Each structure stands twice: as structure tokens, then as C-alpha cells.
XYZ file of C-alpha atoms in Angstrom:
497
model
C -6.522 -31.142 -27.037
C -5.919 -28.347 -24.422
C -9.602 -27.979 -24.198
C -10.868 -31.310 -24.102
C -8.092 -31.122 -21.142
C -9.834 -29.004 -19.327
C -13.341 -30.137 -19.686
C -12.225 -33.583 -18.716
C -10.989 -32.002 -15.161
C -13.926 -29.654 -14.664
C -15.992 -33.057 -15.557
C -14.016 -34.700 -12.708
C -14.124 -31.874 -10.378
C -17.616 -31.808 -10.647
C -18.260 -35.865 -10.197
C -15.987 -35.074 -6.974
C -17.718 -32.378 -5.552
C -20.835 -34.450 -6.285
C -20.276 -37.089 -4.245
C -19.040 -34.825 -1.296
C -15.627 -35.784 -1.494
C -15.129 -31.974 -0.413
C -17.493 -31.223 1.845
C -17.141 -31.207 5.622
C -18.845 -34.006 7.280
C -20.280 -31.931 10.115
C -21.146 -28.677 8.641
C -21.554 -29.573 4.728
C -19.740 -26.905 3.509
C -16.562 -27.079 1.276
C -13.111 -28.131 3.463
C -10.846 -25.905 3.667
C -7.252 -25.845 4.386
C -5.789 -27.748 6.568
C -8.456 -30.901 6.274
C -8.575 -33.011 9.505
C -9.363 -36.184 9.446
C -11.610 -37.456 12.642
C -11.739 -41.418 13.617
C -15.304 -42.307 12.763
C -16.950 -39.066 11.484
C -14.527 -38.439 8.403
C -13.086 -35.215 6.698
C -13.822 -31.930 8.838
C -12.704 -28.226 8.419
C -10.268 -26.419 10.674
C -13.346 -24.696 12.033
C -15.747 -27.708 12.448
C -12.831 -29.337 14.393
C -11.620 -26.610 16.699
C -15.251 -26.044 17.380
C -15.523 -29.656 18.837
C -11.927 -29.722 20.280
C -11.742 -32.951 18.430
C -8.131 -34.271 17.704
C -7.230 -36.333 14.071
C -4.560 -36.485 11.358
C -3.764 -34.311 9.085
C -5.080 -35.095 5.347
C -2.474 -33.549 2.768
C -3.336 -36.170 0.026
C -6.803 -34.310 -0.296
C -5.370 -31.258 0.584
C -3.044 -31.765 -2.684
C -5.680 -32.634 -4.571
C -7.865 -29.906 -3.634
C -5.079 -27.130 -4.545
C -5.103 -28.346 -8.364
C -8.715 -28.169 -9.126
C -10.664 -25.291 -10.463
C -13.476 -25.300 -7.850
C -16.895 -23.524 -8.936
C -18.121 -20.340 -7.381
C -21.160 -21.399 -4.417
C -23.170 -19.002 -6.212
C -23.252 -20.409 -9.386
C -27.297 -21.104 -8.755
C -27.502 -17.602 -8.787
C -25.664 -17.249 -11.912
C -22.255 -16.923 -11.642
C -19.799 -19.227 -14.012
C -16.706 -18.550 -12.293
C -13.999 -21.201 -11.675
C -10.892 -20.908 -9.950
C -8.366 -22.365 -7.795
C -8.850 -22.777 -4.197
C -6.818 -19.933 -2.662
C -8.609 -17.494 -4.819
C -12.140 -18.801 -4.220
C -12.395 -17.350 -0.653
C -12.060 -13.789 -1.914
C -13.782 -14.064 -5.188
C -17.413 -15.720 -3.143
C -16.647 -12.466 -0.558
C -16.547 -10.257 -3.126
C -19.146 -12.294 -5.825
C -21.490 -10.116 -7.540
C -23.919 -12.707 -6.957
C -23.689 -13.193 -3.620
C -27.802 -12.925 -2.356
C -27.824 -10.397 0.223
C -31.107 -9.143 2.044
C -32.312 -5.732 1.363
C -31.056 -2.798 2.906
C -34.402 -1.770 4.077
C -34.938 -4.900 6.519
C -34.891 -2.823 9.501
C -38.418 -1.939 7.979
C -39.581 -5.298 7.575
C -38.545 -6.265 3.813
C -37.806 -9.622 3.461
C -36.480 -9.808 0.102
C -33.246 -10.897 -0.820
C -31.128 -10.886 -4.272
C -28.292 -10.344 -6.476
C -26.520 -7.374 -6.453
C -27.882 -6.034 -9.909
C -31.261 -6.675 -8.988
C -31.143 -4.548 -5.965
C -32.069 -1.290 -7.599
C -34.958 -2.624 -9.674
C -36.126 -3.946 -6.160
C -35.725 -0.513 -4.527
C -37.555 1.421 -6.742
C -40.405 -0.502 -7.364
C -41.087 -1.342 -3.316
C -38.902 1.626 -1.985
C -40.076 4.345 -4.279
C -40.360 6.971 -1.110
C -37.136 6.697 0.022
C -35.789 7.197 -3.465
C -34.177 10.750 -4.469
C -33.714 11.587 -8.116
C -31.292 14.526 -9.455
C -29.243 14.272 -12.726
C -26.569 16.383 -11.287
C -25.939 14.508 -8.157
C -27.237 16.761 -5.542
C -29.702 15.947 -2.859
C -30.980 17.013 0.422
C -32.486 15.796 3.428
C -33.895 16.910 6.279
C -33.030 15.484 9.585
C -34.103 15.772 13.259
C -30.476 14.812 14.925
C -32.159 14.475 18.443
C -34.394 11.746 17.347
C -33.474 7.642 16.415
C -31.917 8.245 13.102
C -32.414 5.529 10.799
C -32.273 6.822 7.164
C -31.765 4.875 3.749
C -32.249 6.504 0.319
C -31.063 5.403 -2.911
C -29.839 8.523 -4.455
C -30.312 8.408 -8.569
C -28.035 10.978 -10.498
C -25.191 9.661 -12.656
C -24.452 6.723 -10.342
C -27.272 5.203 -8.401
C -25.606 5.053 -4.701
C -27.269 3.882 -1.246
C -26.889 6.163 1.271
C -27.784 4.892 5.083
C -27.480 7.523 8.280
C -27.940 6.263 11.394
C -26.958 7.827 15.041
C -25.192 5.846 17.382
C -26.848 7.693 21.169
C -24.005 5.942 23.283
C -21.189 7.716 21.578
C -23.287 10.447 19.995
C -22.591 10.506 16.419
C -24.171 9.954 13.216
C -22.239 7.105 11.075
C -22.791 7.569 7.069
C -22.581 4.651 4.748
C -22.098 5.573 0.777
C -22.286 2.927 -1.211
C -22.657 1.784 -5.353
C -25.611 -0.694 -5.899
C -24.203 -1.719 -9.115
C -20.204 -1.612 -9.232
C -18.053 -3.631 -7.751
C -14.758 -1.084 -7.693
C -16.211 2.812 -7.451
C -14.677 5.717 -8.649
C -17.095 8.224 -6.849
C -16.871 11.044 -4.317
C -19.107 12.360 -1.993
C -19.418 15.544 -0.427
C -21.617 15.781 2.661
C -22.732 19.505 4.087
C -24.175 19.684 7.635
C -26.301 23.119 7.318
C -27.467 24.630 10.844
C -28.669 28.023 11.454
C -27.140 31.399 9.674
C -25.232 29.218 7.098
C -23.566 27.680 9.665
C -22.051 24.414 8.216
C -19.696 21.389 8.725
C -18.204 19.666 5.521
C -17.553 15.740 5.557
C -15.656 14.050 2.536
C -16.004 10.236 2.223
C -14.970 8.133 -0.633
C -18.346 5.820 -2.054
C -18.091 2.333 -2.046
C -18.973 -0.613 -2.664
C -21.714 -3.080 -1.454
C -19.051 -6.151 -1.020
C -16.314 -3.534 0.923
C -18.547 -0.680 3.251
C -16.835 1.896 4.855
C -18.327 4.460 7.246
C -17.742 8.194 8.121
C -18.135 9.545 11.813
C -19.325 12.691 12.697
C -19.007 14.081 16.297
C -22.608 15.260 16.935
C -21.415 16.893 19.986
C -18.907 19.007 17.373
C -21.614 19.229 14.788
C -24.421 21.193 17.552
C -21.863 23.606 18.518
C -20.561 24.042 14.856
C -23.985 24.916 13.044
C -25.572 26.283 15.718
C -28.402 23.545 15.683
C -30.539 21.733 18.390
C -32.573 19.450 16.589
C -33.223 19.652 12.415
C -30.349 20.016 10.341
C -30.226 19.893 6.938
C -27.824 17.292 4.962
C -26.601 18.391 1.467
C -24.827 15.368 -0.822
C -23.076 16.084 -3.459
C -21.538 12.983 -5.436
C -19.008 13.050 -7.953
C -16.288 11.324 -10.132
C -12.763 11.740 -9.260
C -12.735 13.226 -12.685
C -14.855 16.163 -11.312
C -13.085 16.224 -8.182
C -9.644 15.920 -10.345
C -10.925 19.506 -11.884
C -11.575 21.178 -8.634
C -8.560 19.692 -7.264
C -6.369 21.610 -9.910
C -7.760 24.856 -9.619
C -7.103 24.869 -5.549
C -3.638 23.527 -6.459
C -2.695 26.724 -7.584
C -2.360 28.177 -3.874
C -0.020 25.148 -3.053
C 2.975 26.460 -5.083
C 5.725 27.249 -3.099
C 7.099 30.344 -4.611
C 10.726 29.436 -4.727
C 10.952 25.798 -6.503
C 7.243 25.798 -7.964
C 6.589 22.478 -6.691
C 3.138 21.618 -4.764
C 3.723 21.618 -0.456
C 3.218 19.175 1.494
C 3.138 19.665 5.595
C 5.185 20.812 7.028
C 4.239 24.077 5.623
C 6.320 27.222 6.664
C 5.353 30.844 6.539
C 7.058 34.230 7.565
C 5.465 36.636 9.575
C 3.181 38.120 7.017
C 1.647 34.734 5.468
C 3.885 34.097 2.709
C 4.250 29.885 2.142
C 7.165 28.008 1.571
C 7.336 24.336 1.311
C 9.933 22.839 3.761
C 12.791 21.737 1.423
C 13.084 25.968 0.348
C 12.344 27.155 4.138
C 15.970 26.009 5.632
C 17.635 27.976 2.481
C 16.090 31.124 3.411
C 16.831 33.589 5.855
C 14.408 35.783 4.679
C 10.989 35.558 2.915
C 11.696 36.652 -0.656
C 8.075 38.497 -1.090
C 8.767 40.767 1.216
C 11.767 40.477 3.620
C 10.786 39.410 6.719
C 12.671 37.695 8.788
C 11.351 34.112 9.405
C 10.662 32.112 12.411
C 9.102 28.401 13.185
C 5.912 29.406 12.410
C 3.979 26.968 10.086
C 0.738 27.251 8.166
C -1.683 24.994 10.177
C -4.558 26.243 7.444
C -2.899 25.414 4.569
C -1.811 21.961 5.984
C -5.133 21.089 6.978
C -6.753 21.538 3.658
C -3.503 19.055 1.734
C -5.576 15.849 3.337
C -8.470 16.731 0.883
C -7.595 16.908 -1.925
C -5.396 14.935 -4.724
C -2.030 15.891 -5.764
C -0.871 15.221 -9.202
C 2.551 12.892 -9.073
C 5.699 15.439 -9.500
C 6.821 13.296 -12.650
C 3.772 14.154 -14.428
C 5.434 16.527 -16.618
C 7.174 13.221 -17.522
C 4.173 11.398 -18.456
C 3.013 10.178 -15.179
C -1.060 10.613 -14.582
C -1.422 9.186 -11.035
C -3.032 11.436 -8.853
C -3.004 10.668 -5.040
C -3.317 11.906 -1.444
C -0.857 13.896 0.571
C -0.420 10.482 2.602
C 0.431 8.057 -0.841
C 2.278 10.682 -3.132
C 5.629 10.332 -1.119
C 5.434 6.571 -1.326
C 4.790 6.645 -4.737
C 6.707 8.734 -6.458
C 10.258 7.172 -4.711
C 9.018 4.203 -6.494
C 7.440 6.133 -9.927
C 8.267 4.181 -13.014
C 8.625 7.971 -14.840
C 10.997 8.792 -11.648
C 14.524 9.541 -13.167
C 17.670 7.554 -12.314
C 20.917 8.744 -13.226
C 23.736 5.948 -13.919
C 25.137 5.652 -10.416
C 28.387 5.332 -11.804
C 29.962 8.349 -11.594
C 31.985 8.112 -15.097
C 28.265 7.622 -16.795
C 25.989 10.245 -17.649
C 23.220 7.758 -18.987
C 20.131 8.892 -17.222
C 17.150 6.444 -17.187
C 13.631 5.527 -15.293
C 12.823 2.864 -12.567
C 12.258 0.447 -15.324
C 15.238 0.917 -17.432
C 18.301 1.618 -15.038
C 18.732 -2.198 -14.182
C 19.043 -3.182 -18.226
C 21.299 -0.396 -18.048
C 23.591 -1.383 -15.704
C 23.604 -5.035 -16.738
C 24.225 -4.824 -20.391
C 26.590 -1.283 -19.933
C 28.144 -1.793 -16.961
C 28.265 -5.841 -16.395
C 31.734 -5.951 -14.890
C 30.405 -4.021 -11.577
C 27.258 -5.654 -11.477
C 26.249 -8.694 -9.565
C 22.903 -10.507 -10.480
C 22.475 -11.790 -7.375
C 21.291 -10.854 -3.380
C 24.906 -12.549 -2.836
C 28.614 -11.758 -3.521
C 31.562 -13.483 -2.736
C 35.091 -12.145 -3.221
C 38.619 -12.604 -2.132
C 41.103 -9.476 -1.576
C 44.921 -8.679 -1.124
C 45.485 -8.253 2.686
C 49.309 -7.746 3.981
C 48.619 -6.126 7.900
C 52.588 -4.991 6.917
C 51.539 -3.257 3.714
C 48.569 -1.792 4.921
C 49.830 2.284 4.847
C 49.884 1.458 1.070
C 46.076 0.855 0.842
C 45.556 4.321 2.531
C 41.711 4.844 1.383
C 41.606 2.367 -0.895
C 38.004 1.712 -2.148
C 35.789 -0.869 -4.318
C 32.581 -0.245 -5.227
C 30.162 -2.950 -6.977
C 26.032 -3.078 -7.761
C 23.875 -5.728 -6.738
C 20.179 -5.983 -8.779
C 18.064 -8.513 -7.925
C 13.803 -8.535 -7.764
C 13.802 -5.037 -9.247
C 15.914 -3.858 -6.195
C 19.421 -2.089 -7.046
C 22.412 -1.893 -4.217
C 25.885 -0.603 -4.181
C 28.222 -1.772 -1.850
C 31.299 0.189 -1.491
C 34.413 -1.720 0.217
C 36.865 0.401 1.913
C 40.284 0.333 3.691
C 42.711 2.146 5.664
C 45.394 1.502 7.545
C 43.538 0.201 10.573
C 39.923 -0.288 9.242
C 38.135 -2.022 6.961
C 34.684 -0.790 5.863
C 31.995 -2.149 4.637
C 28.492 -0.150 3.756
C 25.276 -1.042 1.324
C 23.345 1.079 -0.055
C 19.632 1.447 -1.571
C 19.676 2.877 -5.039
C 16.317 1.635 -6.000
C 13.495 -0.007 -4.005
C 11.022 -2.011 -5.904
C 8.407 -1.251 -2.885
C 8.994 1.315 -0.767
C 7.992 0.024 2.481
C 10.949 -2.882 1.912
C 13.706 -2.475 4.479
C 16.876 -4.251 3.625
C 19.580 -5.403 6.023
C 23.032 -6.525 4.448
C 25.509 -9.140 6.164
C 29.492 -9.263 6.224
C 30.774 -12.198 6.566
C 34.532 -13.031 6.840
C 35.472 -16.601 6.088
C 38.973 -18.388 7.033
C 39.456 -20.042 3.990
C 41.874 -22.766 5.713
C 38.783 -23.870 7.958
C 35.411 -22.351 6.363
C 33.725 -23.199 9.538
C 35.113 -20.396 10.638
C 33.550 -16.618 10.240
C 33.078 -13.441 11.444
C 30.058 -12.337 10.630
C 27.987 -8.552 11.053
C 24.859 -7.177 9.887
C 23.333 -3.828 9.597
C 20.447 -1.235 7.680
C 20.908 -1.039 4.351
C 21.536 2.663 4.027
C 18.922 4.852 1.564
C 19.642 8.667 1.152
C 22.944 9.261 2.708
C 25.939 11.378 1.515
C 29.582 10.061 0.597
C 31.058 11.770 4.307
C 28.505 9.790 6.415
C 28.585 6.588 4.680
C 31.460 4.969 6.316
C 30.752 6.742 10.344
C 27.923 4.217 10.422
C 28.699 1.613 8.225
C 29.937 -2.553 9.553
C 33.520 -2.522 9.912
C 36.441 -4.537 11.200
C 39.872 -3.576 12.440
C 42.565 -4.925 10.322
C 44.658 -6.697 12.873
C 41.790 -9.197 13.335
C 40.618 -9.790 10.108
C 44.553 -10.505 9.519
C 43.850 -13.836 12.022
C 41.542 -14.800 8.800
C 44.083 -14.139 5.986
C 45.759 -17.051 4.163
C 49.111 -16.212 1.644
C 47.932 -12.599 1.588
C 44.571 -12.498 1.070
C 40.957 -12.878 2.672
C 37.791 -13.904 1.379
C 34.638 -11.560 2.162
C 30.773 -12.042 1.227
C 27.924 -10.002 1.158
C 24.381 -10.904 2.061
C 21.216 -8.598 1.148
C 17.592 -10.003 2.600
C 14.595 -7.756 3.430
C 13.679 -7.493 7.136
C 10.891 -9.181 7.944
């Protein structure tokens, strides 16, 4: 029944999109969102409409309708059988495999045009000079940097990748394009060597990819003269490989990352004593001398060795704990505070339970339910006698708040003139999220009436600095908001925007 569903509403799609129900009635291509509706010319797109600085009503009926129909891809004449809802179809036609594009050697006067797995077929049998074959991935060509560069070759090895060069004479440099013919998401690596005279060289790493997403690489030509000593031919060697080949070289150089005190890989900033010995900078501050060979240190860091972390791929520090992601200097720190191998001890401190990003919230829900709160809210009421208050001399409650993956603890404090109130971030589900948390004091004989603060959730910060910074409230005003000796309280988490 379910699929004579669905055949009945791509059968009524269809008879819709048919009769142009959809399309804009100035430039004939499908609306989109939001549909404007123009006194005697009918439905228009956003564009269409600013375009003509034409005024009309807004059409939600059709845009409702629109929003729950599985609309066809525009290049299904071309051969693609994709259907999907509206908001996705933007992004899948950008990114269609089918998409008709011209060929890459137009500048030259080819006129032909096709799909993307037709391209190399194309290239070879019209191109076949400006196509360079080596199983191994390794090619050369010869280049006169002085003259208009406009090179394409379609390099054949285990991937077949376009390569274009081209040299931009306003701001002097040559801009490289790598790209797969055939894959939509590339996995490749390429290695580009700029040899002048004497062995003279300057090495460029780009990433390949793909036809549907092209980046380009700069070089400074400027740089590259002085570098290799050259005036006019240079010679450009490509090497192109998997990350699977670059994971292997990666591992050997890895080896000379090591700081020599906790073993773990360093990341700038780098330190090293007065001799060259390396230190990453969470061992350098615990050191007052180098333990090779007992020099004294100073500031001095390790430019080199800093300078070579952005090319290569570091292997996540949890991978002894089954984690294989391998990633830049730039990504590892973001990832691995957010690692699903990552440890996470209980953060009660009665429990020893140690867990992982995904198991510390079941944890503390089914373990621990009376301290935890479900929610991104919490409302309590507390004893409050401004008379007793030398009796609740550092008194402190702590509770846990996990919602959306996220886990908080807010600790409640009190002394004889304060009260304190601080949140903390025990677990981020992204690490980019910043979290504010809200104090609110409510008068429970008018409710109207509150005193409300926000601040930072706190991440990283030890128990003596918790409460210096923290939202708090001195006691002989929050006693204006106590009824029969108590006070009602809530707390608020939301992620800044």
C-alpha cells in the first residue's frame, strides 16, 4: 500500500510540474522559496521579482505544497533518477553528477559538453596530447613561467585527475587546480615540486578535488624566481597520492614529534632549550631544565618543527583506544575534546565509573538519577533564614544537567553574605557551542517579580576559581525575595548565538 502511496504522489507531482504549476512565470524555471504572487503575470521567484522591483503577496499555500513533494532532479534528461524534497534539491542539482558541463579545454575552442563520467572518454579521444600517463602517479612538465600560462592535462595513474595551471600577470602567480574527473568526494593528495637551477626547489601541497567543489593553490612567482634560482623554464613535478600513502609517510615523520617527557605528538607552540632538544608545551612549564642534557631553558621555540605540523596528519591521541581519525594540526584539538573514544570519568566524586562521550550520560541517568536533571531548565526552592545564615557557612549543592548530548554541573553555594551560583561544561556535543546559563530569583508571593543574571558557562576551570567569577547575589537582598524561610531559584542553559 506504502508503494502504491508513493507512486500515486510522484504521479501527481509529475501532472503538477507538467502543467507549470511550479515554474516561474517570467523565467520558467522552478519557484523557489518564498513564491510571490504578481497581479496579472502570476507566480514569480524571489529572484524574478526583486529583479523587476515588482511588489505582490506572498503565496504560502503553494509554498506548503511545494515543501511535501519529492521534486525530480533537472537533470533527469541526462540520466539522473533522483527525487527529493525541495530543500535538498538545490544542493543535490549543484553537486549532480549529471550536471552537463563544457569541457575544460574550451579556452582552445572545444565545444563539447557532457556528463561528468563521460568527460574522460572525451579527453582522451580529442585531447590525447595533453594527456600524461604513469601508473605510479608521477608526472612532469615543463613550463616557461614568463610566458601566458595556460596548461590542462589529464594526468592517468591510479586516479585520472585534471590538472589546469594558469598565471595570473597582475598579481604574479601561478594558480593550480587538481581535480577528480570521476568522483564526486576525493581522497587524493598531491604533491607539487617547483625545480629551478642546482636542485633548487619549492614544495606545494594541495588536497585534489572534485569537479562540482574546485579549489585552487597560489604560488608567489615573485617567491618562486628567487627560491629556485629560475628566470624563465621551470620544471613542475606532481606526485598524487591516497591519504593512505600519505597516512604511511605521515607516521614515519611522526616519530620526530615525540616530546620526550609525556610521549605524546607536539603541537605549536613547540619549545626547545639551547641545544635543540623539543618539548611540547604542556611538559615545557614543568621543567627547569632540559632533561637530555641540562641546559637551562629560555623562550625559545622551534619555528622548524612548527612549520612542518601544518603538513602533515596527526593520528587522534585516543587511538590507542580504538579511535582511527587522522587529522590536521588545526582539527585534532577540536576533535578529540569531542572524541567518542575520549574518556570521562563519573564527575561525581564518590564514583569511580569511568566511561566515553557516548556512555557517561546513560551513566549518570540510570546511576546517578537523583542529581541529574533531564532538562536545559531547573527549578528549586531552598531554606533561607538571613538570621541563620553563619550556620550555612560554605554550604554547597551540586546537580547535572544533560540535555542534546551536552552535560552541565551547577554547583550552588552559600556563605554568610553570598550566594553563588556557577555552571559548568562537562561535555560539549560540538565544540564550537558556547553556553551561557541564567539565575533567576523569583518572589514566590508575586512571580512577576525576579532578579535575574546571566553569565559563560565555565569549561576547564579548577574548584578555587570557580566561585571568583561565578553570578552571585548578596544575601540581604535575595532575603527581600524569601517567603516563610525559603526562596525559589532557577537555572537556564541556552547556547549563544
Amino acid at each position: 500500500m506504502s508503494n502504491l502511496g508513493e507512486q500515486s504522489l510522484t504521479q501527481f507531482t509529475d501532472k503538477l510540474l507538467s502543467k507549470k504549476i511550479f515554474t516561474c512565470a517570467v523565467c520558467e524555471n522552478l519557484l523557489n522559496i518564498p513564491i510571490i504572487l504578481i497581479q496579472n503575470i502570476g507566480n514569480v521567484c524571489n529572484e524574478c521579482c526583486q529583479k523587476n522591483n515588482w511588489e505582490g503577496l506572498p503565496n504560502p499555500a503553494l509554498e506548503m505544497i511545494l515543501n511535501e513533494l519529492k521534486i525530480p532532479c533537472k537533470f533527469q534528461i541526462t540520466g539522473c533518477k533522483e527525487r527529493m524534497i525541495f530543500e535538498n534539491l538545490r544542493e543535490h542539482e549543484n553537486n549532480c553528477k549529471f550536471h552537463e558541463k563544457p569541457c575544460l579545454m574550451a579556452h582552445e575552442g572545444c565545444e563539447w559538453k557532457g556528463i561528468q563520467n563521460n568527460f574522460p572518454g572525451h579527453f582522451i579521444d580529442f585531447h590525447s596530447e595533453h594527456v600524461l600517463t604513469n601508473q605510479y602517479g608521477l608526472f612532469a612538465i615543463d613550463m616557461n613561467i614568463e610566458e601566458a600560462v595556460n596548461i590542462t592535462k589529464l594526468l592517468k595513474g591510479k586516479q585520472e585527475c585534471i590538472i589546469k595551471i594558469k598565471r595570473d600577470v597582475q598579481d604574479d602567480i601561478l594558480l593550480y587546480t587538481i581535480c577528480d574527473v570521476k568522483n564526486i568526494e576525493c581522497n587524493y593528495e598531491c604533491f607539487i615540486k617547483h625545480m629551478g637551477k642546482n636542485g633548487n626547489c619549492v614544495e606545494t601541497q594541495c588536497k585534489v578535488s572534485s569537479l562540482n567543489n574546485i579549489n585552487t593553490t597560489h604560488v608567489n612567482l615573485t617567491a618562486l624566481r628567487q627560491m629556485t634560482e629560475a628566470s624563465d623554464v621551470i620544471t613542475i613535478q606532481i606526485k598524487i597520492c591516497t591519504s593512505c600513502e600519505s597516512k604511511e609517510f605521515d607516521e614515519k615523520i611522526l616519530h620526530y614529534f615525540e616530546c620526550p617527557v609525556c610521549k605524546t605528538l607536539m603541537k605549536p607552540p613547540i619549545y626547545q632549550c639551547k641545544f635543540g632538544h623539543s618539548f611540547c608545551s604542556n611538559c615545557r612549564p614543568k621543567l627547569e631544565k632540559c632533561p637530555n642534557c641540562r641546559a637551562l631553558f629560555g623562550t625559545t621555540r622551534n619555528y622548524s618543527l612548527e612549520g612542518l605540523t601544518a603538513s602533515i596528519s596527526y593520528s587522534c591521541m585516543y587511538h590507542h583506544l580504538g579511535c582511527e581519525e587522522t587529522l590536521s594540526v588545526n582539527e585534532s584539538d577540536k576533535h578529540e575534546a569531542v572524541c567518542p573514544f575520549k574518556p570521562y570519568p563519573c564527575p561525581l566524586d564518590e564514583c569511580s565509573f569511568r566511561g566515553t562521550h557516548s556512555t557517561i550520560g546513560d551513566h549518570l541517568d540510570q546511576q546517578h538519577k537523583d542529581k541529574v536533571i533531564a532538562a536545559d531548565f531547573y527549578k528549586t526552592t531552598v531554606e533561607f533564614r538571613l538570621e541563620q545564615m553563619i550556620d550555612f557557612y560554605n554550604y554547597q549543592q551540586k546537580f547535572y544537567m544533560v540535555f542534546d548530548e551536552n552535560i552541565f554541573r551547577l554547583s550552588f553555594k552559600r556563605n554568610s553574605d553570598y550566594s553563588f551560583w556557577a555552571v559548568e561544561v562537562l561535555r560539549k556535543k560540538d565544540e564550537d557551542s558556547v553556553f551561557i546559563y541564567d539565575i533567576g530569583i523569583i518572589d514566590m508571593r508575586k512571580p512577576d517579580r525576579k532578579l535575574i543574571r546571566c553569565d559563560l558557562c565555565f569549561t576547564d576551570t579548577n574548584c578555587e576559581d570557580l566561585f571568583k567569577k561565578c553570578i552571585l547575589f548578596p544575601n540581604n537582598i535575595l532575603a527581600s525575595y524569601a517567603c516563610n524561610g525559603m526562596f525559589t531559584y532557577y537555572c537556564q542553559i541556552r547556547k549563544r548565538q
